[in-house]
Short mmCIF file of C-alpha atoms in Angstrom, two decimals:
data_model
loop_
_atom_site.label_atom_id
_atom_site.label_comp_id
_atom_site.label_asym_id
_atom_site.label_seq_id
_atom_site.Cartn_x
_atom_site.Cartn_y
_atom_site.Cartn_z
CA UNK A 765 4.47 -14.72 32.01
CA UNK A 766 0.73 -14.51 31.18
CA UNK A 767 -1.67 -16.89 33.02
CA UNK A 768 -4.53 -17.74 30.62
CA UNK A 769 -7.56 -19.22 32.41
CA UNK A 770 -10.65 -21.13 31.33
CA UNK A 771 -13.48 -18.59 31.03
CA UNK A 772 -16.08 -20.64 32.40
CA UNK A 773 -14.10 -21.35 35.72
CA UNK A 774 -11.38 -19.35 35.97
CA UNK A 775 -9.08 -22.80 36.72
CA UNK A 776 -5.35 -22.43 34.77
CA UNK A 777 -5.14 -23.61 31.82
CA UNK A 778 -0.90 -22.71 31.35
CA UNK A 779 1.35 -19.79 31.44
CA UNK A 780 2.93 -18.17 28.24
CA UNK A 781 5.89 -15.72 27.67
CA UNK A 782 5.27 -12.18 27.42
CA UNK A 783 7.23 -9.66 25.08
CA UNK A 784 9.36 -6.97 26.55
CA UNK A 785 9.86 -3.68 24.74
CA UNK A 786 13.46 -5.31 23.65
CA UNK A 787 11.48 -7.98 21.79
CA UNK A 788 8.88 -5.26 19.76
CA UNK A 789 11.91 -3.78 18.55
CA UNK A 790 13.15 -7.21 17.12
CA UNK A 791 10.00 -8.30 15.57
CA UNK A 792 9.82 -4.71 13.70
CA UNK A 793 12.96 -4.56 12.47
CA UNK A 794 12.67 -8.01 11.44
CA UNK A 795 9.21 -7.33 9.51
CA UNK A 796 10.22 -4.37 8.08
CA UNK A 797 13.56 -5.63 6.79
CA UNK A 798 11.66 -8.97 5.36
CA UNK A 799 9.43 -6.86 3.27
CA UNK A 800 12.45 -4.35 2.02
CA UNK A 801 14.05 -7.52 0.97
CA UNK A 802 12.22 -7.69 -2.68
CA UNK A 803 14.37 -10.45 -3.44
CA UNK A 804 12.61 -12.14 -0.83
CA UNK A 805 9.21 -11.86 -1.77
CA UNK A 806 7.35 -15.30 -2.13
CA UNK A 807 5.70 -15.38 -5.35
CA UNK A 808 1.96 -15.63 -5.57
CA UNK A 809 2.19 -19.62 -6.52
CA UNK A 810 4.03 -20.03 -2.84
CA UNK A 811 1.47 -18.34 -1.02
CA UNK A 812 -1.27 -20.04 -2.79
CA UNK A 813 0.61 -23.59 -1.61
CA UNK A 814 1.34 -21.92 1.89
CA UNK A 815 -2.17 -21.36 2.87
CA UNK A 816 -3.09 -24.96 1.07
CA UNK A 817 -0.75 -26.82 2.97
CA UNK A 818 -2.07 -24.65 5.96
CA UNK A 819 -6.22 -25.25 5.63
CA UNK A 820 -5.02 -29.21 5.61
CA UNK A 821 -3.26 -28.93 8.84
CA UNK A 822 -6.13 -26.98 10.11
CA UNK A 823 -8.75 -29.04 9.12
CA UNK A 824 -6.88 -31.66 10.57
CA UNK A 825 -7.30 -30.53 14.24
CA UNK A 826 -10.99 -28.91 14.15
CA UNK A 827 -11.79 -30.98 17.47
CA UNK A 828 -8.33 -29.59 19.09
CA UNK A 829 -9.05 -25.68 18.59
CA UNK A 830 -12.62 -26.38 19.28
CA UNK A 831 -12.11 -27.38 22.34
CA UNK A 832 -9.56 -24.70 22.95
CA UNK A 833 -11.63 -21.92 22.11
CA UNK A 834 -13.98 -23.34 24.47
CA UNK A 835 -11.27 -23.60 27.54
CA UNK A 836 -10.02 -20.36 27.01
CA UNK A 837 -12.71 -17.91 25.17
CA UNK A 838 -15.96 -19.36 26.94
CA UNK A 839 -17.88 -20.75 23.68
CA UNK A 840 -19.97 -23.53 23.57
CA UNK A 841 -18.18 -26.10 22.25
CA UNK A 842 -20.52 -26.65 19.53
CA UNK A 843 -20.20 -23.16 18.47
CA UNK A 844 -16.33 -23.04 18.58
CA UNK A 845 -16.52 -26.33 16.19
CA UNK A 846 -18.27 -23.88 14.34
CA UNK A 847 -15.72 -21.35 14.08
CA UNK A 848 -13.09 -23.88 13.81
CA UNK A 849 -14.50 -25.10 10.36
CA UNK A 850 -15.07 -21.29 9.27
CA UNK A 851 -11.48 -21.08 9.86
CA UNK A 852 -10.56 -23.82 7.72
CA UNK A 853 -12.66 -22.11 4.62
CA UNK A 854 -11.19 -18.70 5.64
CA UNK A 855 -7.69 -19.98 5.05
CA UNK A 856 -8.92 -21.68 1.58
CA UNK A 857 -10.84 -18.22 0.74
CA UNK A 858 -7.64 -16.07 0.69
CA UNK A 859 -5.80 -18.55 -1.45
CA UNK A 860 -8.73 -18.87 -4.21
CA UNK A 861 -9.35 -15.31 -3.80
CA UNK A 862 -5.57 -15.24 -5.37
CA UNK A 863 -6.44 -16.23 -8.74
CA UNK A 864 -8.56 -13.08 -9.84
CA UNK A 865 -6.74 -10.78 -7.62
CA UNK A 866 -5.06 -8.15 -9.73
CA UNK A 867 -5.09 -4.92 -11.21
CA UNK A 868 -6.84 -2.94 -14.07
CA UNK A 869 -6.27 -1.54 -17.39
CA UNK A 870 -6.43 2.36 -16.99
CA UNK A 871 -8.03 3.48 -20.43
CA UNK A 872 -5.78 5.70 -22.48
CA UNK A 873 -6.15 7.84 -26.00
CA UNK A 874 -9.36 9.43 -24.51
CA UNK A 875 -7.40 13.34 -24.90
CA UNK A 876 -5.06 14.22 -27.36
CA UNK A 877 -2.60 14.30 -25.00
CA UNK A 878 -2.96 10.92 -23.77
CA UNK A 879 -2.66 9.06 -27.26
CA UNK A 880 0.26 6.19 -28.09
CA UNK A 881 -0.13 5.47 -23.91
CA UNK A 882 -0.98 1.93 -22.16
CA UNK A 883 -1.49 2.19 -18.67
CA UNK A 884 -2.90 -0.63 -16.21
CA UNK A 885 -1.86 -1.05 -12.23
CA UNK A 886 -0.57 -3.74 -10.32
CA UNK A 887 -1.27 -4.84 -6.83
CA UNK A 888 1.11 -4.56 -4.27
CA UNK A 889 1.34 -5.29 -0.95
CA UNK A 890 1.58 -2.02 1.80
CA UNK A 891 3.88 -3.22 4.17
CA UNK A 892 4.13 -4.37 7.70
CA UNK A 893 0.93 -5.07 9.12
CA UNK A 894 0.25 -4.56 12.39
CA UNK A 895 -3.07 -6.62 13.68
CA UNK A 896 -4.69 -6.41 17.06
CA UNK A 897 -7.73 -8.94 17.98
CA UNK A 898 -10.41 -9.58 20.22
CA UNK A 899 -11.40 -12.54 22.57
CA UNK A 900 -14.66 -13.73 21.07
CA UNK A 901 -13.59 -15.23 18.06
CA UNK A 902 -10.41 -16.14 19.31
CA UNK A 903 -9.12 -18.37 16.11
CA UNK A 904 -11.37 -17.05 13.09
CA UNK A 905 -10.62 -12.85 13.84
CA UNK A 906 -6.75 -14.34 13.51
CA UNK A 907 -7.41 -16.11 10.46
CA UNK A 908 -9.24 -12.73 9.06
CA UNK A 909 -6.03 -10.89 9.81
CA UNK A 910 -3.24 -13.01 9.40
CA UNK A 911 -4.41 -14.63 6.22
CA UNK A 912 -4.80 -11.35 4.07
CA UNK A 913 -1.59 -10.55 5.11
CA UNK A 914 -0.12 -13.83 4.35
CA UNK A 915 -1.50 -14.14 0.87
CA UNK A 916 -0.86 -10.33 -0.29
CA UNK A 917 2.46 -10.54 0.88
CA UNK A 918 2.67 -7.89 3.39
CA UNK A 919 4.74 -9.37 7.49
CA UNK A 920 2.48 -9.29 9.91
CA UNK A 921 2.85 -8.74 13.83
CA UNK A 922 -0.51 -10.45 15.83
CA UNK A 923 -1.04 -9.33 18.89
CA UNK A 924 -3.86 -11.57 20.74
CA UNK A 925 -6.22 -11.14 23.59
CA UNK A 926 -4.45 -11.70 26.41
CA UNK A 927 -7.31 -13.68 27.86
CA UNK A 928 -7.07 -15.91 24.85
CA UNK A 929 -3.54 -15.83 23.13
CA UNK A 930 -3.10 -19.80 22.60
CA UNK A 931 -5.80 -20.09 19.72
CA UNK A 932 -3.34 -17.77 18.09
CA UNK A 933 -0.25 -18.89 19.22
CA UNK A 934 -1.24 -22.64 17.86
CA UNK A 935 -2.43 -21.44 14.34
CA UNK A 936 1.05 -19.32 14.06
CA UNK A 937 2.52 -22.53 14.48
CA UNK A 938 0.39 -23.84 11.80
CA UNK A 939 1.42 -21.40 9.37
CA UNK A 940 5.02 -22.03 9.84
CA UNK A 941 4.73 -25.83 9.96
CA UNK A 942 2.51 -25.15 6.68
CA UNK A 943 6.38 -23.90 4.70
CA UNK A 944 5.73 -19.77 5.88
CA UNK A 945 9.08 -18.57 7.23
CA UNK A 946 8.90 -16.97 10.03
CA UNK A 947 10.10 -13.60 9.51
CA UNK A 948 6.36 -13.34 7.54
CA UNK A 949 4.22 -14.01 10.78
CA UNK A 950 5.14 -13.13 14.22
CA UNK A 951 2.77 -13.23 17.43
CA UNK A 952 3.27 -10.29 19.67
CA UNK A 953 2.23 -10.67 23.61
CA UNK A 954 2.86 -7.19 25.17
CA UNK A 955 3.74 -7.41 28.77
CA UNK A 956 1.54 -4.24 28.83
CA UNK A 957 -0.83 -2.07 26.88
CA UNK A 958 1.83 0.29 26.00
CA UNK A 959 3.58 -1.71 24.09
CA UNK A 960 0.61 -2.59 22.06
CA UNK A 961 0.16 0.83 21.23
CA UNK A 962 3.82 1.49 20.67
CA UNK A 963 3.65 -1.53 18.12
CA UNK A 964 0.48 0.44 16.03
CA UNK A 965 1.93 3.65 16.59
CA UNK A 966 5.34 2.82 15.21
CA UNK A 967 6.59 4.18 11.50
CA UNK A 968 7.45 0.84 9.97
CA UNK A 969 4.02 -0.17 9.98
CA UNK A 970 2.18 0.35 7.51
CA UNK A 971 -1.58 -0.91 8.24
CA UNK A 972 -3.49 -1.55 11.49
CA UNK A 973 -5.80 -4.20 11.42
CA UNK A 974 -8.08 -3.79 15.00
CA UNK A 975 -10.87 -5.69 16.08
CA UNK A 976 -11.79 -4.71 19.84
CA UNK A 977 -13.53 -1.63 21.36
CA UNK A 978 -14.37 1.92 19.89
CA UNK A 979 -13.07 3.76 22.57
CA UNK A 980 -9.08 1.77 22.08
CA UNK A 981 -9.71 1.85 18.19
CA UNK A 982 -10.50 5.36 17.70
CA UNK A 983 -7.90 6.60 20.07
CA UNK A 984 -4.92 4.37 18.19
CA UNK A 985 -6.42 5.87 14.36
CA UNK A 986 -5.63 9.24 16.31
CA UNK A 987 -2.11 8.27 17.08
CA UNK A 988 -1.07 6.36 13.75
CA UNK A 989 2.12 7.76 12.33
CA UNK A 990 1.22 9.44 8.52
CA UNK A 991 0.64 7.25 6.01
CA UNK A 992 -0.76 4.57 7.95
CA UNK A 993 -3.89 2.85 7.17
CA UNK A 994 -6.18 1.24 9.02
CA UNK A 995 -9.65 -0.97 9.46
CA UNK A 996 -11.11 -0.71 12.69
CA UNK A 997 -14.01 -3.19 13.57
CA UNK A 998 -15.91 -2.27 16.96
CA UNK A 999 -19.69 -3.38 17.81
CA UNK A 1000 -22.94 -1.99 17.93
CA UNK A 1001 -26.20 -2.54 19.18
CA UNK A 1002 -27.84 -4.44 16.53
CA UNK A 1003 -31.84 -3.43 15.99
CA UNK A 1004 -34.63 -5.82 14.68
CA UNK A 1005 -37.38 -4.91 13.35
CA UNK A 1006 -40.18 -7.62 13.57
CA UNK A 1007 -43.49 -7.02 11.39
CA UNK A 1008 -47.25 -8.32 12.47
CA UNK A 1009 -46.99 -10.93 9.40
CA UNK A 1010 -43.77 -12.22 10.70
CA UNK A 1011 -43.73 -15.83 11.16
CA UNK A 1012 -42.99 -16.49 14.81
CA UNK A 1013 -41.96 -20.05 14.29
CA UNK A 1014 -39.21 -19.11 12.43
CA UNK A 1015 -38.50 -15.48 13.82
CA UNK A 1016 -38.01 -16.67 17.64
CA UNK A 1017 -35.32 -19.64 17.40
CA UNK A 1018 -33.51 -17.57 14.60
CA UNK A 1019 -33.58 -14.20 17.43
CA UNK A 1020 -32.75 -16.59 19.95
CA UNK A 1021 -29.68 -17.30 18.37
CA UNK A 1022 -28.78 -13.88 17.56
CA UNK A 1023 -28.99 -12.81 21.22
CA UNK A 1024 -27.63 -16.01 23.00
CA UNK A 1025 -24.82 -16.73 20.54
CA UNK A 1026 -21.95 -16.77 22.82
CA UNK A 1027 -23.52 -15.27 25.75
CA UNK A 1028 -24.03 -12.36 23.74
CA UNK A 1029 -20.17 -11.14 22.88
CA UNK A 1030 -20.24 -10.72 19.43
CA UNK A 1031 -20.30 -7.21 17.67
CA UNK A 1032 -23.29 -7.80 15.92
CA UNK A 1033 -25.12 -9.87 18.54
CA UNK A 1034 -29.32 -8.79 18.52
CA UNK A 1035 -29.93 -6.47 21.23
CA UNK A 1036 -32.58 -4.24 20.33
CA UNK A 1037 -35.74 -5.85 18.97
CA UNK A 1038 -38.99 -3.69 17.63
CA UNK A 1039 -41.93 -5.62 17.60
CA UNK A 1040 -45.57 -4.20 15.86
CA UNK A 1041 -47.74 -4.02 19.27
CA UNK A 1042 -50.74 -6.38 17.13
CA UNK A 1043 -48.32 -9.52 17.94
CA UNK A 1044 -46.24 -7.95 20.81
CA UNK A 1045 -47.56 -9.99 23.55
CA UNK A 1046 -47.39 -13.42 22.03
CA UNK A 1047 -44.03 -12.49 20.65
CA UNK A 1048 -42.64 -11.69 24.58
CA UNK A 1049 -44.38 -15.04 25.97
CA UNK A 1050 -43.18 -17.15 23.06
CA UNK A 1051 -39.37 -15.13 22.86
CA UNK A 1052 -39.18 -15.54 27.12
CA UNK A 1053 -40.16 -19.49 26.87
CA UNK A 1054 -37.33 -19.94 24.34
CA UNK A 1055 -34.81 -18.02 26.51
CA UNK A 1056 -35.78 -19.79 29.71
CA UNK A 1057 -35.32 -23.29 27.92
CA UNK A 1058 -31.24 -22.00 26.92
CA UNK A 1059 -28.89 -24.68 28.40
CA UNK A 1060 -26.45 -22.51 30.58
CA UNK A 1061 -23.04 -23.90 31.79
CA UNK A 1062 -19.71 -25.47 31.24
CA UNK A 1063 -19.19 -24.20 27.59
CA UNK A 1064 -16.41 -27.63 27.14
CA UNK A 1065 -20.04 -30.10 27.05
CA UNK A 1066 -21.90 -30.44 23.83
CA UNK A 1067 -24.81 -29.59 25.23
CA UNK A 1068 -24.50 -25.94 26.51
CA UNK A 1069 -25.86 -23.40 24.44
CA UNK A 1070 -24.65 -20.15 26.74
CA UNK A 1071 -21.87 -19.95 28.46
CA UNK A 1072 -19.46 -17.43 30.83
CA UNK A 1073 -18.50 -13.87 29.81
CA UNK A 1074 -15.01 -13.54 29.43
CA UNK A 1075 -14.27 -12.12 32.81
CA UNK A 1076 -15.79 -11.25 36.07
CA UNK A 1077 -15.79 -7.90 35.84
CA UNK A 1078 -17.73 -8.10 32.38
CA UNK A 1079 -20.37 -10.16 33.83
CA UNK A 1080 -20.18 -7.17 37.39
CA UNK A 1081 -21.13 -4.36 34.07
CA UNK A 1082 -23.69 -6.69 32.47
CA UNK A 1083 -25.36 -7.22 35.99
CA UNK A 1084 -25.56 -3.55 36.88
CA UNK A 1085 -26.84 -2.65 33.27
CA UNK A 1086 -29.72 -4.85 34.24
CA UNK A 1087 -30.47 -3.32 37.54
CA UNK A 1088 -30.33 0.02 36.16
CA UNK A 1089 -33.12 -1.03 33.57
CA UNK A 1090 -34.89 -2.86 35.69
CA UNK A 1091 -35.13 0.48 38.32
CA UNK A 1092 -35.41 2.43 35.71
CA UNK A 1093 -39.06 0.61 35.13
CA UNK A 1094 -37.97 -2.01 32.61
CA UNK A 1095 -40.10 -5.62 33.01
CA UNK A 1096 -37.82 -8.04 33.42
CA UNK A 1097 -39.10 -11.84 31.89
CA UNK A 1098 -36.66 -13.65 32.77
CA UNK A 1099 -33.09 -14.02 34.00
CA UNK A 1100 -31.36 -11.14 35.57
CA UNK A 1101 -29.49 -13.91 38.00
CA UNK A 1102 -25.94 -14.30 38.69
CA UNK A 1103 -25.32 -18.10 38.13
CA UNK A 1104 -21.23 -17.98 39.40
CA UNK A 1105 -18.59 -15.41 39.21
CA UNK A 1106 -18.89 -14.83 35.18
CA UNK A 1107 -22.13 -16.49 34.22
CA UNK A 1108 -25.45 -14.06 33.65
CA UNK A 1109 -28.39 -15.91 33.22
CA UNK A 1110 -29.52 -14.93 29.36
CA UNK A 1111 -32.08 -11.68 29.99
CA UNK A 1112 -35.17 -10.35 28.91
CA UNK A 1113 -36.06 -6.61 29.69
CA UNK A 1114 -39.04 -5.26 28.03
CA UNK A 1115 -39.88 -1.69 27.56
CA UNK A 1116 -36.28 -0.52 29.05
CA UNK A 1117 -36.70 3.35 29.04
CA UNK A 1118 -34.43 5.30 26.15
CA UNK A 1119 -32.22 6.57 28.31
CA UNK A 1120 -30.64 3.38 30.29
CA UNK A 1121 -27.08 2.08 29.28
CA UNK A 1122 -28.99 -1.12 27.72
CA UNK A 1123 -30.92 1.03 25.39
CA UNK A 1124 -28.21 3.08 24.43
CA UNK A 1125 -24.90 1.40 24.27
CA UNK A 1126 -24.04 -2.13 23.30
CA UNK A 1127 -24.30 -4.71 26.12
CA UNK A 1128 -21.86 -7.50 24.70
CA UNK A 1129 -23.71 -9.49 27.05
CA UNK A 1130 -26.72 -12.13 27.29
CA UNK A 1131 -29.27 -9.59 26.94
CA UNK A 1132 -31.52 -8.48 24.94
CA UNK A 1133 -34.21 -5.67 25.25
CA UNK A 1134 -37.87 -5.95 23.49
CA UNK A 1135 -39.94 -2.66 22.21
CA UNK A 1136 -43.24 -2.16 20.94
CA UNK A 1137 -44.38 -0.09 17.83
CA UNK A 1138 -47.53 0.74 16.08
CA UNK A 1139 -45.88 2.13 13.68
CA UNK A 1140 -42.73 1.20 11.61
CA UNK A 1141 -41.68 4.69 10.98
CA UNK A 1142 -40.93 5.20 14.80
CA UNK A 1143 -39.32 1.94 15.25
CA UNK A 1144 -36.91 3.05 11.99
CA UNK A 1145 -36.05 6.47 13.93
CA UNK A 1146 -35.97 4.83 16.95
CA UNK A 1147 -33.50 1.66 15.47
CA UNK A 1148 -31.05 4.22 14.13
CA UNK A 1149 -31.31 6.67 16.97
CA UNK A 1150 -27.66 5.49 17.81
CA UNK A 1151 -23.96 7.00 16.90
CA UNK A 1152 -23.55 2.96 16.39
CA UNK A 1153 -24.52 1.40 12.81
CA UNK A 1154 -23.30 -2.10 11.65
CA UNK A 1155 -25.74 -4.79 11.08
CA UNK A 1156 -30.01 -4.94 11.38
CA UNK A 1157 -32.66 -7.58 10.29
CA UNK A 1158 -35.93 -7.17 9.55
CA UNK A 1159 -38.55 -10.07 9.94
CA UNK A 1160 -41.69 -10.06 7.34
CA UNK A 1161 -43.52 -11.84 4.73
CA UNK A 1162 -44.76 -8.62 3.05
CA UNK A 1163 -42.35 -8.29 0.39
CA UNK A 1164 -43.06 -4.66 0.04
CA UNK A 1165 -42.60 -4.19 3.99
CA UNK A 1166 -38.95 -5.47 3.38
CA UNK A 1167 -38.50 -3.28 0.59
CA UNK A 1168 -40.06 -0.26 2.16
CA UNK A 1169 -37.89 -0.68 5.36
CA UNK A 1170 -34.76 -2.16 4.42
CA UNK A 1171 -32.62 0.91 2.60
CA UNK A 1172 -33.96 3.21 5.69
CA UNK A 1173 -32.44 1.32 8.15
CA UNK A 1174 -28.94 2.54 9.18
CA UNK A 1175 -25.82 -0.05 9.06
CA UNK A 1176 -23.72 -1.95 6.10
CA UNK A 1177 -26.06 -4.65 5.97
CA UNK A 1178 -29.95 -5.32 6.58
CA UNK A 1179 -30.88 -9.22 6.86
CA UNK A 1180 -34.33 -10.22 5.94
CA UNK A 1181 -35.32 -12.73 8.38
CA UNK A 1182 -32.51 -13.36 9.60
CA UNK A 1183 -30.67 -12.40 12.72
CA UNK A 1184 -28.26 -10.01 12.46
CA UNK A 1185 -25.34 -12.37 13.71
CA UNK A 1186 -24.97 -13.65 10.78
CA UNK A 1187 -22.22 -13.67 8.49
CA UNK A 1188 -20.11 -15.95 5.93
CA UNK A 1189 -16.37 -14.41 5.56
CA UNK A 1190 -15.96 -14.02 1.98
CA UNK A 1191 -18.77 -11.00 2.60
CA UNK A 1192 -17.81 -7.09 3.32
CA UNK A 1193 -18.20 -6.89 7.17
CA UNK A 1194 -17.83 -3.06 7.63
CA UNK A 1195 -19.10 -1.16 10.79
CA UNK A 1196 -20.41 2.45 10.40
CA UNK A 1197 -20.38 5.70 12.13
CA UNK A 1198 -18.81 4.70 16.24
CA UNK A 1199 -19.02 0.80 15.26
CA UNK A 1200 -15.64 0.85 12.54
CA UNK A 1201 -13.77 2.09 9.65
CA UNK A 1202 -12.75 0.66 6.37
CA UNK A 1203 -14.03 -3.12 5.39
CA UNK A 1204 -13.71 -6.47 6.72
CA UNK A 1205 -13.89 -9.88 5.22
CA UNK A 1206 -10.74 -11.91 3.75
CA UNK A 1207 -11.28 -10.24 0.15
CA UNK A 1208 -12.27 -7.17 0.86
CA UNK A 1209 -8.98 -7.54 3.73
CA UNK A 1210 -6.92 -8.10 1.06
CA UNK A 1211 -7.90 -5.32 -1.25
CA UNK A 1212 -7.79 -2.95 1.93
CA UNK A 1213 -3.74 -4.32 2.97
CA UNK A 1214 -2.62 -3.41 -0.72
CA UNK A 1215 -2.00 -0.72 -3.35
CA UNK A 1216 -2.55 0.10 -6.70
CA UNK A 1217 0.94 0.99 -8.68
CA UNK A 1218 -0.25 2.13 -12.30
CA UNK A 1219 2.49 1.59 -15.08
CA UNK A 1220 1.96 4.29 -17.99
CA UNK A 1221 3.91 3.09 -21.51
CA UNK A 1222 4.47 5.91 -24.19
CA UNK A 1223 4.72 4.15 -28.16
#
């Protein structure tokens, strides 16, 4: 059995079954035989009605996996309403995104040797899917793997956190209750990490969908059997850059909520911030005030804005980051207290030297570290100075500023004031370099879990 615990507390929230290596083997052999079985193939109309049927049972219990995401993944429960409602539009986006999903006419009669030919490809789906997620997001990453899969056709095998399987458990449910049989979508709770990578590793899948950390991502791409594909999404260490005409009124609360959003456990959380040294020192008094006044607590009350890390040991790593920074000559502006066993009180460190973990390596913690620049070339070299490169933001009102820094930043996407949290999920979501491979985002998931087949007809 695996005990799954509120975050904030640690108190049991219920036991679930794990899955023996006896069990794997069933769930692949019955994936792989449900996609062999062509016969068996919904047709796109079915999944279209599926995932209909399913974004009206979800939307139907927004409060219930709100409040679960908040028991078992530590978000404030007005964030995890949040990603509850995403959720709903994620399942809605895969079955609109059905209706111009197709292939492409192949252009013949351009050679001699091509004339009296028609050619165009279809879309097909790969194959078993094998998807691995992460705690943070513990319903909306499920609904960004399970719901490609579900509307391209391809059985897929979700494997949870193990800190917070039920969010997944309860929207597999969903999807059955919603007229999916059940050979299509199977959960997977390994009784231990070897069978998770025994599950990515195996022949009969075809395509690993992993959301989690570079160092487990990277080391299951080594170990995929040929043929497989794969999109790997890991985090970074997002950088800001903040220019002297920024306006502060709207740059702080929009940082703030970039660096505090879920205690700081999201892949693209702000962590590095480069401020022009003309408005540095309002920009720390003003950015500190705004942290200090953060509600920290009991992520289940509707008025918490930062809760828990996921574990104790997270919020041990986050604590000695701090203290190394701090030692290291950082100035510390506030926080830097341990409020219980997995709260950290959100941080400011200012000036943390280079070389420190926090400088160098993404804290996926409530933390964030501020630099000054005179210069924005320096901040640029110093903002993609890491082997990690998936989202940035820039703050201006110098349109050419924007457009001078903007393309030289490193990373798939560069917000203009904005922080670099954000995201809507019809959007490519990629990671670059360390932080991921391949492209997330229900289309772009779709496109990535299918092939082209091209068809060539001689007259």
């Amino acid at each position: 059995m695996i005990k799954v615990v509120q975050a904030y507390d640690g108190a049991l929230i219920t036991e679930v079954p794990s899955d023996d290596a006896n069990a794997l083997e069933a769930k692949l052999t019955t994936a792989r035989r449900t996609f062999l079985d062509r016969d068996g193939w919904l047709a796109p109309h079915e999944r279209i009605a599926i995932l209909h049927r399913l974004a009206d049972l979800l939307a139907g219990k927004v409060d219930h996996f709100a409040k679960l995401i908040a028991r078992e993944g530590g978000k404030p429960l007005t964030d995890a309403k949040a990603e509850a409602v995403r959720a709903v539009d994620g399942v809605r986006n895969g079955a609109d995104e059905l209706r111009n999903f197709g292939g492409r006419e192949i252009p013949m009669g351009l050679t001699p040797a091509s004339m009296r030919r028609m050619a165009f490809t279809i879309k097909e789906p790969i194959g078993v899917v094998a998807a691995i997620s992460a705690f943070n997001h513990p319903l909306n990453l499920i609904v960004h793997q399970v719901v490609p899969a579900i509307a391209v056709g391809c059985p897929v095998i979700v494997k949870p956190a193990s800190s917070t399987p039920l969010s997944c458990i309860e929207f597999v449910g969903l999807v059955r209750e919603a007229g999916l049989p059940a050979a299509w979508c199977q959960t997977f709770l390994p009784e231990h990490t070897a069978l998770a990578e025994a599950l990515v590793t195996d022949s009969r899948v075809a395509f690993l969908s992993f959301i989690g950390s570079a160092a487990v991502g990277w080391r299951l791409r080594s170990k995929l059997a040929p043929g497989t594909r794969c999109a790997l999404e890991h985090g970074g260490a997002a950088p800001v850059i903040v220019d002297r005409s920024a306006d502060l009124d709207l740059t702080i609360p929009s940082l703030v909520k970039g660096g505090y959003y879920h205690a700081g456990q999201v892949c693209v959380s702000t962590q590095r911030i480069y401020v022009h040294n003309a408005i540095k020192a309002e920009f720390v008094a003003r950015f500190t005030k705004a942290v200090k006044a953060l509600k920290v607590g009991d992520p289940t009350l509707p008025t918490t804005e930062v809760g828990p890390l996921i574990l104790p040991k997270e919020a041990d790593r986050v604590m000695a980051w701090i203290e190394e920074a701090k030692a290291a000559g950082a100035e510390m502006t506030t926080g830097g207290e341990r409020i219980s066993e997995r709260v950290v009180g959100p941080t400011v460190l200012v000036e943390p030297p280079a070389d420190v973990r926090i400088s160098r390596e993404e804290v996926f913690g409530p933390v964030t570290c501020i630099y000054g620049f005179d210069k924005v070339e320096t901040a640029i070299q110093s903002a993609n100075s890491l082997p990690l490169a998936f989202q940035a933001s820039i703050y201006t009102q110098d349109l050419n500023f924007a457009l001078q820094v903007a393309p030289r930043l490193d990373g798939s996407a560069v917000m203009i004031n904005d922080h670099t949290a954000f995201r809507v999920d019809w959007m490519p979501f990629a990671g670059h370099r360390h932080s991921g491979y391949g492209i997330g985002g229900i289309p772009w998931t779709m496109r990535e879990m299918t092939h082209e087949k091209m068809m060539v007809f001689k007259s």
